[in-house]
């Protein structure tokens, strides 16, 4: 069902083609626990394999439960197609492998999730794909790093620990001059940011976080914006312009628009080559779990953000807090990006530097009673973590410094509890952890 007004609250429930299950009229999306699908006849089977017709073949590559989720996510983002995969890590891996091969490079923001840094710096380099890092505080840094082998720009909308909103249009505009697509990880900002509207060609999600939203499912998605011409510069995007020996010599950039009538070459290629070969499919059970979360994501994001804004005000006035890190708490230029790219909320991730450094950070985490101490974001529950000893512990000192993690940094992910209860818990933990560590009161 399409809606005239494009409201995320409605799309998250009704988006995509699904009204009720065609076989049973079930209103809830059924979990299709099947590996395979009977072909109508040999011609039908041949057509499906030759991509002359689209339909179900095998659940590693497509599944009707996942299909509803994919259509809904694409609709929510304003994209043309999407592909769900086993995790957010798979989504970022696929996003790069779909455009780059050995000998190529991508230019990535330095502000990234720690797992993405490991993937880029260690695993992709072993596959022969170089990742060049650019500081996003100045978008021109992306342009400076380009050469003939650059296949994509990569960034995160709202990356922790710095929580500086990515200059989406600025970097996308640079990329478009060179036919380089911007791939953006929007995990921390669903609904409040729509990167495709600002020029991103591909959006990547860890569905594990806010979209599923309850800390119960691991999943990922890639969204094809349908707004990038993969054939404009064949040398720039060889994987879309040269015959693919693994698929009977098909040229993806040309064949997909001809077959589908839509600019969805990115999504189709990722599905029928990478998912076929690497096999990291999202299980239909997990797709069902994500669909339940997705239905309330717009409401939850609003409440997460409202609570976080109140927490920021509280923390800014607390004597034990040296500094509050939040999307709107930067210099004017960086804070203005939050205004430009985030709507109806500024995110639910909040960083704090405690006056007592690493010891105060540890004591604070241990003193929290309601907040969970976990390596996750985007749960209904409020969460806290000390990145230097956990999520970012596999980074070396240089990588750690570049990522902005200081020893005393604590990341809070503000949940959906009543704001008074959230602040009570922070208050008692700050009191207990700050004895003797208070900053001078100005
Ligand atoms: N991207 C971001 C911004 C993340 O925070 C995470 C996980 O924390 C990922 C990607 C990876 O997602 P997953 O844990 O679903 O593999």
GROMACS .gro file of C-alpha atoms and ligand atoms in nm:
model
  458
    1UNK     CA    1   0.000   0.000   0.000
    2UNK     CA    2   0.138   0.340  -0.087
    3UNK     CA    3   0.050   0.645   0.116
    4UNK     CA    4   0.006   0.989  -0.030
    5UNK     CA    5   0.165   1.164   0.262
    6UNK     CA    6   0.477   0.956   0.311
    7UNK     CA    7   0.444   0.945   0.689
    8UNK     CA    8   0.695   0.706   0.848
    9UNK     CA    9   0.446   0.594   1.117
   10UNK     CA   10   0.215   0.462   0.842
   11UNK     CA   11   0.484   0.327   0.609
   12UNK     CA   12   0.641   0.126   0.892
   13UNK     CA   13   0.311  -0.062   0.931
   14UNK     CA   14   0.171  -0.069   0.577
   15UNK     CA   15   0.471  -0.001   0.351
   16UNK     CA   16   0.558  -0.229   0.061
   17UNK     CA   17   0.307  -0.440  -0.131
   18UNK     CA   18   0.182  -0.649   0.158
   19UNK     CA   19  -0.182  -0.616   0.264
   20UNK     CA   20  -0.247  -0.975   0.367
   21UNK     CA   21  -0.091  -1.308   0.288
   22UNK     CA   22  -0.200  -1.415  -0.063
   23UNK     CA   23  -0.229  -1.781   0.041
   24UNK     CA   24  -0.418  -1.746   0.372
   25UNK     CA   25  -0.533  -1.381   0.408
   26UNK     CA   26  -0.327  -1.362   0.726
   27UNK     CA   27  -0.289  -0.998   0.826
   28UNK     CA   28   0.031  -1.051   1.022
   29UNK     CA   29   0.321  -1.135   0.790
   30UNK     CA   30   0.366  -1.514   0.813
   31UNK     CA   31   0.705  -1.672   0.873
   32UNK     CA   32   0.778  -1.870   0.559
   33UNK     CA   33   0.995  -2.147   0.697
   34UNK     CA   34   1.085  -2.311   0.373
   35UNK     CA   35   1.415  -2.349   0.195
   36UNK     CA   36   1.277  -2.392  -0.155
   37UNK     CA   37   0.980  -2.316  -0.381
   38UNK     CA   38   0.825  -2.548  -0.636
   39UNK     CA   39   0.862  -2.426  -0.995
   40UNK     CA   40   0.542  -2.420  -1.202
   41UNK     CA   41   0.716  -2.593  -1.493
   42UNK     CA   42   1.060  -2.612  -1.654
   43UNK     CA   43   1.014  -2.287  -1.843
   44UNK     CA   44   0.924  -2.106  -1.520
   45UNK     CA   45   1.236  -2.249  -1.352
   46UNK     CA   46   1.458  -2.147  -1.644
   47UNK     CA   47   1.313  -1.796  -1.650
   48UNK     CA   48   1.374  -1.747  -1.279
   49UNK     CA   49   1.736  -1.852  -1.309
   50UNK     CA   50   1.787  -1.633  -1.615
   51UNK     CA   51   1.628  -1.336  -1.433
   52UNK     CA   52   1.369  -1.314  -1.710
   53UNK     CA   53   1.108  -1.341  -1.439
   54UNK     CA   54   1.145  -1.257  -1.069
   55UNK     CA   55   1.021  -1.507  -0.812
   56UNK     CA   56   1.125  -1.736  -0.533
   57UNK     CA   57   1.395  -1.996  -0.593
   58UNK     CA   58   1.573  -2.067  -0.264
   59UNK     CA   59   1.562  -1.899   0.078
   60UNK     CA   60   1.933  -1.817   0.086
   61UNK     CA   61   1.859  -1.563  -0.188
   62UNK     CA   62   1.496  -1.463  -0.126
   63UNK     CA   63   1.205  -1.544   0.104
   64UNK     CA   64   0.848  -1.404   0.119
   65UNK     CA   65   0.880  -1.297   0.485
   66UNK     CA   66   1.206  -1.118   0.413
   67UNK     CA   67   1.051  -0.973   0.098
   68UNK     CA   68   0.786  -0.783   0.298
   69UNK     CA   69   1.052  -0.647   0.530
   70UNK     CA   70   1.272  -0.546   0.235
   71UNK     CA   71   0.990  -0.359   0.064
   72UNK     CA   72   0.893  -0.183   0.387
   73UNK     CA   73   1.247  -0.071   0.462
   74UNK     CA   74   1.295   0.053   0.106
   75UNK     CA   75   0.968   0.249   0.133
   76UNK     CA   76   1.062   0.396   0.470
   77UNK     CA   77   1.395   0.517   0.331
   78UNK     CA   78   1.254   0.648   0.006
   79UNK     CA   79   1.467   0.395  -0.183
   80UNK     CA   80   1.373   0.165  -0.470
   81UNK     CA   81   1.475  -0.174  -0.335
   82UNK     CA   82   1.641  -0.333  -0.040
   83UNK     CA   83   1.814  -0.653   0.058
   84UNK     CA   84   1.809  -0.797   0.408
   85UNK     CA   85   2.109  -0.991   0.533
   86UNK     CA   86   2.222  -1.173   0.847
   87UNK     CA   87   2.369  -0.875   1.033
   88UNK     CA   88   2.473  -0.514   1.006
   89UNK     CA   89   2.831  -0.631   0.952
   90UNK     CA   90   2.717  -0.833   0.651
   91UNK     CA   91   2.535  -0.528   0.517
   92UNK     CA   92   2.847  -0.311   0.526
   93UNK     CA   93   3.063  -0.592   0.385
   94UNK     CA   94   2.818  -0.645   0.096
   95UNK     CA   95   2.791  -0.272   0.031
   96UNK     CA   96   3.166  -0.257  -0.035
   97UNK     CA   97   3.207  -0.592  -0.212
   98UNK     CA   98   2.924  -0.493  -0.447
   99UNK     CA   99   3.130  -0.203  -0.585
  100UNK     CA  100   3.495  -0.287  -0.519
  101UNK     CA  101   3.732  -0.573  -0.596
  102UNK     CA  102   4.103  -0.640  -0.534
  103UNK     CA  103   4.307  -0.340  -0.646
  104UNK     CA  104   4.024  -0.092  -0.586
  105UNK     CA  105   3.981   0.147  -0.298
  106UNK     CA  106   3.704   0.326  -0.112
  107UNK     CA  107   3.727   0.650   0.085
  108UNK     CA  108   3.568   0.619   0.428
  109UNK     CA  109   3.495   0.859   0.708
  110UNK     CA  110   3.718   0.821   1.014
  111UNK     CA  111   3.403   0.837   1.232
  112UNK     CA  112   3.292   0.475   1.232
  113UNK     CA  113   3.161   0.193   1.446
  114UNK     CA  114   3.464  -0.005   1.578
  115UNK     CA  115   3.354  -0.324   1.400
  116UNK     CA  116   3.346  -0.140   1.069
  117UNK     CA  117   3.700  -0.013   1.130
  118UNK     CA  118   3.820  -0.372   1.185
  119UNK     CA  119   3.636  -0.490   0.874
  120UNK     CA  120   3.782  -0.212   0.661
  121UNK     CA  121   4.134  -0.199   0.796
  122UNK     CA  122   4.201  -0.567   0.844
  123UNK     CA  123   3.962  -0.792   0.653
  124UNK     CA  124   3.905  -0.585   0.338
  125UNK     CA  125   4.276  -0.507   0.307
  126UNK     CA  126   4.347  -0.882   0.307
  127UNK     CA  127   4.106  -0.909   0.014
  128UNK     CA  128   4.304  -0.641  -0.171
  129UNK     CA  129   4.056  -0.356  -0.116
  130UNK     CA  130   4.219  -0.048   0.028
  131UNK     CA  131   4.022   0.178   0.261
  132UNK     CA  132   4.145   0.537   0.272
  133UNK     CA  133   4.023   0.739   0.569
  134UNK     CA  134   3.899   1.097   0.548
  135UNK     CA  135   3.810   1.325   0.841
  136UNK     CA  136   3.446   1.423   0.773
  137UNK     CA  137   3.472   1.753   0.962
  138UNK     CA  138   3.590   1.888   0.625
  139UNK     CA  139   3.404   1.720   0.334
  140UNK     CA  140   3.687   1.819   0.096
  141UNK     CA  141   3.902   1.553   0.262
  142UNK     CA  142   3.700   1.298   0.064
  143UNK     CA  143   3.787   1.464  -0.265
  144UNK     CA  144   4.156   1.475  -0.176
  145UNK     CA  145   4.168   1.097  -0.128
  146UNK     CA  146   4.013   0.999  -0.465
  147UNK     CA  147   4.205   0.829  -0.745
  148UNK     CA  148   4.104   0.630  -1.057
  149UNK     CA  149   4.040   0.321  -0.847
  150UNK     CA  150   3.805   0.484  -0.595
  151UNK     CA  151   3.468   0.307  -0.613
  152UNK     CA  152   3.270   0.453  -0.322
  153UNK     CA  153   3.255   0.694  -0.032
  154UNK     CA  154   3.144   0.552   0.302
  155UNK     CA  155   3.023   0.715   0.622
  156UNK     CA  156   2.788   0.689   0.920
  157UNK     CA  157   2.504   0.934   0.977
  158UNK     CA  158   2.544   0.957   1.355
  159UNK     CA  159   2.866   0.783   1.455
  160UNK     CA  160   2.976   0.738   1.812
  161UNK     CA  161   3.183   0.832   2.004
  162UNK     CA  162   3.210   1.181   1.850
  163UNK     CA  163   2.839   1.195   1.754
  164UNK     CA  164   2.915   1.438   1.472
  165UNK     CA  165   2.646   1.418   1.205
  166UNK     CA  166   2.793   1.326   0.866
  167UNK     CA  167   2.793   1.597   0.594
  168UNK     CA  168   2.570   1.389   0.368
  169UNK     CA  169   2.490   1.626   0.082
  170UNK     CA  170   2.835   1.783   0.084
  171UNK     CA  171   3.013   1.447   0.040
  172UNK     CA  172   2.748   1.307  -0.193
  173UNK     CA  173   2.784   1.612  -0.420
  174UNK     CA  174   3.160   1.563  -0.439
  175UNK     CA  175   3.109   1.196  -0.521
  176UNK     CA  176   2.859   1.267  -0.796
  177UNK     CA  177   3.113   1.485  -0.979
  178UNK     CA  178   3.330   1.173  -1.012
  179UNK     CA  179   3.050   0.914  -1.038
  180UNK     CA  180   3.137   0.785  -0.694
  181UNK     CA  181   2.835   0.673  -0.484
  182UNK     CA  182   2.797   0.758  -0.117
  183UNK     CA  183   2.716   0.458   0.102
  184UNK     CA  184   2.584   0.566   0.441
  185UNK     CA  185   2.530   0.359   0.754
  186UNK     CA  186   2.211   0.504   0.905
  187UNK     CA  187   2.187   0.257   1.194
  188UNK     CA  188   2.171   0.522   1.469
  189UNK     CA  189   1.923   0.748   1.293
  190UNK     CA  190   1.633   0.562   1.128
  191UNK     CA  191   1.327   0.782   1.064
  192UNK     CA  192   1.503   1.095   1.194
  193UNK     CA  193   1.735   1.095   0.891
  194UNK     CA  194   1.660   0.992   0.533
  195UNK     CA  195   2.004   0.988   0.367
  196UNK     CA  196   1.872   0.915   0.016
  197UNK     CA  197   1.687   1.248   0.017
  198UNK     CA  198   2.024   1.416   0.071
  199UNK     CA  199   2.203   1.229  -0.209
  200UNK     CA  200   2.326   0.901  -0.058
  201UNK     CA  201   2.311   0.624  -0.318
  202UNK     CA  202   2.301   0.333  -0.076
  203UNK     CA  203   2.192   0.311   0.287
  204UNK     CA  204   2.321   0.041   0.517
  205UNK     CA  205   2.152  -0.070   0.840
  206UNK     CA  206   2.221  -0.284   1.136
  207UNK     CA  207   1.855  -0.382   1.189
  208UNK     CA  208   1.971  -0.521   1.522
  209UNK     CA  209   1.949  -0.171   1.670
  210UNK     CA  210   1.659   0.076   1.652
  211UNK     CA  211   1.465  -0.089   1.370
  212UNK     CA  212   1.417  -0.421   1.551
  213UNK     CA  213   1.446  -0.213   1.865
  214UNK     CA  214   1.416  -0.458   2.153
  215UNK     CA  215   1.755  -0.626   2.171
  216UNK     CA  216   1.620  -0.956   2.042
  217UNK     CA  217   1.726  -0.993   1.677
  218UNK     CA  218   2.046  -0.959   1.473
  219UNK     CA  219   1.998  -0.847   1.114
  220UNK     CA  220   2.111  -0.606   0.846
  221UNK     CA  221   1.986  -0.435   0.533
  222UNK     CA  222   2.110  -0.251   0.227
  223UNK     CA  223   1.882   0.000   0.059
  224UNK     CA  224   1.931   0.091  -0.306
  225UNK     CA  225   1.835   0.457  -0.348
  226UNK     CA  226   1.777   0.411  -0.722
  227UNK     CA  227   1.928   0.758  -0.763
  228UNK     CA  228   2.274   0.673  -0.890
  229UNK     CA  229   2.371   0.608  -1.254
  230UNK     CA  230   2.595   0.301  -1.238
  231UNK     CA  231   2.665   0.318  -1.611
  232UNK     CA  232   2.758   0.687  -1.647
  233UNK     CA  233   3.131   0.614  -1.621
  234UNK     CA  234   3.203   0.249  -1.702
  235UNK     CA  235   3.568   0.276  -1.591
  236UNK     CA  236   3.463   0.408  -1.252
  237UNK     CA  237   3.218   0.123  -1.186
  238UNK     CA  238   3.356  -0.185  -1.365
  239UNK     CA  239   3.145  -0.430  -1.163
  240UNK     CA  240   2.831  -0.279  -1.319
  241UNK     CA  241   2.969  -0.234  -1.670
  242UNK     CA  242   3.179  -0.539  -1.750
  243UNK     CA  243   3.035  -0.884  -1.825
  244UNK     CA  244   2.999  -1.095  -1.511
  245UNK     CA  245   3.139  -1.441  -1.583
  246UNK     CA  246   2.958  -1.577  -1.277
  247UNK     CA  247   2.619  -1.496  -1.433
  248UNK     CA  248   2.648  -1.586  -1.803
  249UNK     CA  249   2.825  -1.260  -1.890
  250UNK     CA  250   2.548  -1.029  -1.777
  251UNK     CA  251   2.634  -0.656  -1.753
  252UNK     CA  252   2.447  -0.559  -1.436
  253UNK     CA  253   2.423  -0.184  -1.494
  254UNK     CA  254   2.246  -0.239  -1.827
  255UNK     CA  255   2.061  -0.566  -1.776
  256UNK     CA  256   1.882  -0.487  -1.450
  257UNK     CA  257   1.708  -0.166  -1.565
  258UNK     CA  258   1.609  -0.346  -1.888
  259UNK     CA  259   1.467  -0.645  -1.699
  260UNK     CA  260   1.297  -0.462  -1.415
  261UNK     CA  261   1.229  -0.118  -1.558
  262UNK     CA  262   1.392   0.025  -1.245
  263UNK     CA  263   1.734   0.151  -1.143
  264UNK     CA  264   1.795  -0.127  -0.893
  265UNK     CA  265   2.117  -0.279  -1.029
  266UNK     CA  266   2.290  -0.236  -0.694
  267UNK     CA  267   2.029  -0.432  -0.498
  268UNK     CA  268   1.986  -0.704  -0.761
  269UNK     CA  269   2.359  -0.761  -0.804
  270UNK     CA  270   2.411  -0.784  -0.426
  271UNK     CA  271   2.132  -1.041  -0.398
  272UNK     CA  272   2.208  -1.267  -0.690
  273UNK     CA  273   2.587  -1.268  -0.665
  274UNK     CA  274   2.697  -1.185  -0.307
  275UNK     CA  275   2.409  -1.349  -0.122
  276UNK     CA  276   2.428  -1.644  -0.362
  277UNK     CA  277   2.802  -1.688  -0.304
  278UNK     CA  278   2.855  -1.577   0.056
  279UNK     CA  279   2.523  -1.704   0.189
  280UNK     CA  280   2.478  -1.465   0.481
  281UNK     CA  281   2.098  -1.463   0.460
  282UNK     CA  282   1.864  -1.325   0.726
  283UNK     CA  283   1.651  -1.612   0.856
  284UNK     CA  284   1.274  -1.565   0.801
  285UNK     CA  285   1.224  -1.597   1.179
  286UNK     CA  286   1.453  -1.302   1.233
  287UNK     CA  287   1.287  -1.111   0.949
  288UNK     CA  288   0.956  -1.161   1.134
  289UNK     CA  289   1.116  -1.027   1.454
  290UNK     CA  290   1.241  -0.720   1.271
  291UNK     CA  291   0.898  -0.661   1.117
  292UNK     CA  292   0.743  -0.645   1.467
  293UNK     CA  293   0.999  -0.385   1.574
  294UNK     CA  294   0.971  -0.186   1.253
  295UNK     CA  295   0.600  -0.125   1.311
  296UNK     CA  296   0.676   0.106   1.606
  297UNK     CA  297   1.012   0.249   1.503
  298UNK     CA  298   0.881   0.600   1.434
  299UNK     CA  299   0.712   0.623   1.774
  300UNK     CA  300   1.010   0.477   1.950
  301UNK     CA  301   1.261   0.707   1.780
  302UNK     CA  302   1.058   1.007   1.889
  303UNK     CA  303   1.054   0.890   2.251
  304UNK     CA  304   1.422   0.786   2.247
  305UNK     CA  305   1.516   1.132   2.118
  306UNK     CA  306   1.287   1.322   2.359
  307UNK     CA  307   1.433   1.133   2.654
  308UNK     CA  308   1.789   1.187   2.529
  309UNK     CA  309   1.737   1.564   2.493
  310UNK     CA  310   1.626   1.579   2.858
  311UNK     CA  311   1.922   1.367   2.969
  312UNK     CA  312   2.161   1.602   2.785
  313UNK     CA  313   2.019   1.904   2.969
  314UNK     CA  314   2.048   1.722   3.302
  315UNK     CA  315   2.408   1.609   3.237
  316UNK     CA  316   2.523   1.952   3.122
  317UNK     CA  317   2.436   2.085   3.465
  318UNK     CA  318   2.595   1.806   3.667
  319UNK     CA  319   2.916   1.883   3.852
  320UNK     CA  320   3.072   1.540   3.794
  321UNK     CA  321   3.039   1.563   3.417
  322UNK     CA  322   3.330   1.730   3.242
  323UNK     CA  323   3.178   1.725   2.896
  324UNK     CA  324   2.860   1.607   2.725
  325UNK     CA  325   2.895   1.477   2.371
  326UNK     CA  326   2.577   1.491   2.163
  327UNK     CA  327   2.484   1.558   1.802
  328UNK     CA  328   2.394   1.920   1.880
  329UNK     CA  329   2.679   1.991   2.127
  330UNK     CA  330   2.964   2.076   1.889
  331UNK     CA  331   3.099   2.389   1.727
  332UNK     CA  332   2.851   2.579   1.515
  333UNK     CA  333   2.944   2.418   1.184
  334UNK     CA  334   2.920   2.058   1.307
  335UNK     CA  335   2.606   2.123   1.515
  336UNK     CA  336   2.442   2.282   1.212
  337UNK     CA  337   2.464   1.942   1.039
  338UNK     CA  338   2.235   1.798   1.306
  339UNK     CA  339   1.987   2.073   1.223
  340UNK     CA  340   2.019   2.013   0.851
  341UNK     CA  341   2.001   1.633   0.845
  342UNK     CA  342   1.809   1.522   1.155
  343UNK     CA  343   1.436   1.582   1.184
  344UNK     CA  344   1.210   1.541   1.488
  345UNK     CA  345   1.493   1.441   1.717
  346UNK     CA  346   1.870   1.447   1.750
  347UNK     CA  347   1.937   1.085   1.830
  348UNK     CA  348   1.948   0.886   2.152
  349UNK     CA  349   2.323   0.836   2.187
  350UNK     CA  350   2.489   1.056   2.446
  351UNK     CA  351   2.856   1.055   2.547
  352UNK     CA  352   2.999   1.180   2.874
  353UNK     CA  353   3.347   1.254   2.995
  354UNK     CA  354   3.355   1.215   3.369
  355UNK     CA  355   3.573   1.446   3.573
  356UNK     CA  356   3.749   1.146   3.733
  357UNK     CA  357   3.865   0.983   3.405
  358UNK     CA  358   3.891   0.605   3.367
  359UNK     CA  359   3.835   0.519   3.735
  360UNK     CA  360   3.523   0.736   3.757
  361UNK     CA  361   3.402   0.583   3.428
  362UNK     CA  362   3.432   0.231   3.565
  363UNK     CA  363   3.272   0.321   3.899
  364UNK     CA  364   2.986   0.498   3.721
  365UNK     CA  365   2.908   0.196   3.502
  366UNK     CA  366   2.914  -0.031   3.804
  367UNK     CA  367   2.688   0.200   4.005
  368UNK     CA  368   2.410   0.207   3.743
  369UNK     CA  369   2.107   0.008   3.857
  370UNK     CA  370   1.851   0.041   3.579
  371UNK     CA  371   2.080   0.099   3.279
  372UNK     CA  372   2.220  -0.223   3.138
  373UNK     CA  373   2.594  -0.252   3.084
  374UNK     CA  374   2.597  -0.406   2.734
  375UNK     CA  375   2.762  -0.380   2.392
  376UNK     CA  376   2.453  -0.270   2.206
  377UNK     CA  377   2.257   0.035   2.106
  378UNK     CA  378   1.898   0.085   2.001
  379UNK     CA  379   1.724  -0.123   2.268
  380UNK     CA  380   1.402  -0.022   2.448
  381UNK     CA  381   1.613  -0.036   2.764
  382UNK     CA  382   1.867   0.231   2.855
  383UNK     CA  383   2.221   0.106   2.800
  384UNK     CA  384   2.570   0.215   2.897
  385UNK     CA  385   2.920   0.107   2.803
  386UNK     CA  386   3.282   0.206   2.847
  387UNK     CA  387   3.415   0.179   2.488
  388UNK     CA  388   3.790   0.187   2.563
  389UNK     CA  389   3.768  -0.145   2.745
  390UNK     CA  390   3.496  -0.306   2.527
  391UNK     CA  391   3.373  -0.214   2.175
  392UNK     CA  392   3.691  -0.030   2.082
  393UNK     CA  393   3.936  -0.252   2.271
  394UNK     CA  394   4.061  -0.425   1.955
  395UNK     CA  395   4.179  -0.096   1.806
  396UNK     CA  396   4.543   0.004   1.851
  397UNK     CA  397   4.632   0.334   2.020
  398UNK     CA  398   4.639   0.531   1.692
  399UNK     CA  399   4.304   0.387   1.580
  400UNK     CA  400   4.159   0.456   1.924
  401UNK     CA  401   4.274   0.818   1.924
  402UNK     CA  402   4.145   0.864   1.569
  403UNK     CA  403   3.808   0.718   1.668
  404UNK     CA  404   3.772   0.971   1.956
  405UNK     CA  405   3.752   0.720   2.237
  406UNK     CA  406   3.924   0.860   2.546
  407UNK     CA  407   3.982   0.652   2.860
  408UNK     CA  408   3.704   0.824   3.055
  409UNK     CA  409   3.441   0.826   2.784
  410UNK     CA  410   3.110   0.656   2.868
  411UNK     CA  411   2.847   0.598   2.601
  412UNK     CA  412   2.484   0.614   2.702
  413UNK     CA  413   2.206   0.492   2.482
  414UNK     CA  414   1.887   0.640   2.618
  415UNK     CA  415   1.592   0.403   2.625
  416UNK     CA  416   1.216   0.427   2.652
  417UNK     CA  417   1.171   0.419   3.030
  418UNK     CA  418   1.007   0.719   3.200
  419UNK     CA  419   1.248   1.012   3.192
  420UNK     CA  420   1.231   1.055   3.572
  421UNK     CA  421   1.350   0.698   3.624
  422UNK     CA  422   1.632   0.742   3.371
  423UNK     CA  423   1.755   1.056   3.543
  424UNK     CA  424   1.721   0.904   3.891
  425UNK     CA  425   1.949   0.619   3.788
  426UNK     CA  426   2.207   0.850   3.631
  427UNK     CA  427   2.191   1.074   3.935
  428UNK     CA  428   2.261   0.807   4.192
  429UNK     CA  429   2.539   0.656   3.976
  430UNK     CA  430   2.706   0.994   3.924
  431UNK     CA  431   2.689   1.063   4.296
  432UNK     CA  432   2.846   0.731   4.383
  433UNK     CA  433   3.118   0.750   4.118
  434UNK     CA  434   3.217   1.112   4.164
  435UNK     CA  435   3.318   1.128   4.527
  436UNK     CA  436   3.632   1.344   4.521
  437UNK     CA  437   3.618   1.390   4.143
  438UNK     CA  438   3.395   1.692   4.104
  439UNK     CA  439   3.487   1.960   3.852
  440UNK     CA  440   3.521   2.315   3.980
  441UNK     CA  441   3.182   2.481   3.987
  442UNK     CA  442   3.189   2.794   3.777
  443LIG     N1  443   2.686  -0.024   1.212
  443LIG     C1  444   2.675   0.037   1.331
  443LIG     C2  445   2.665   0.187   1.337
  443LIG     C3  446   2.670  -0.038   1.448
  443LIG     O1  447   2.657   0.024   1.567
  443LIG     C4  448   2.680  -0.180   1.440
  443LIG     C5  449   2.679  -0.263   1.560
  443LIG     O2  450   2.690  -0.216   1.670
  443LIG     C6  451   2.693  -0.237   1.313
  443LIG     C7  452   2.695  -0.157   1.201
  443LIG     C8  453   2.703  -0.386   1.298
  443LIG     O3  454   2.577  -0.440   1.318
  443LIG     P1  455   2.548  -0.592   1.363
  443LIG     O4  456   2.586  -0.600   1.508
  443LIG     O5  457   2.404  -0.609   1.336
  443LIG     O6  458   2.636  -0.677   1.279
   0.00000   0.00000   0.00000
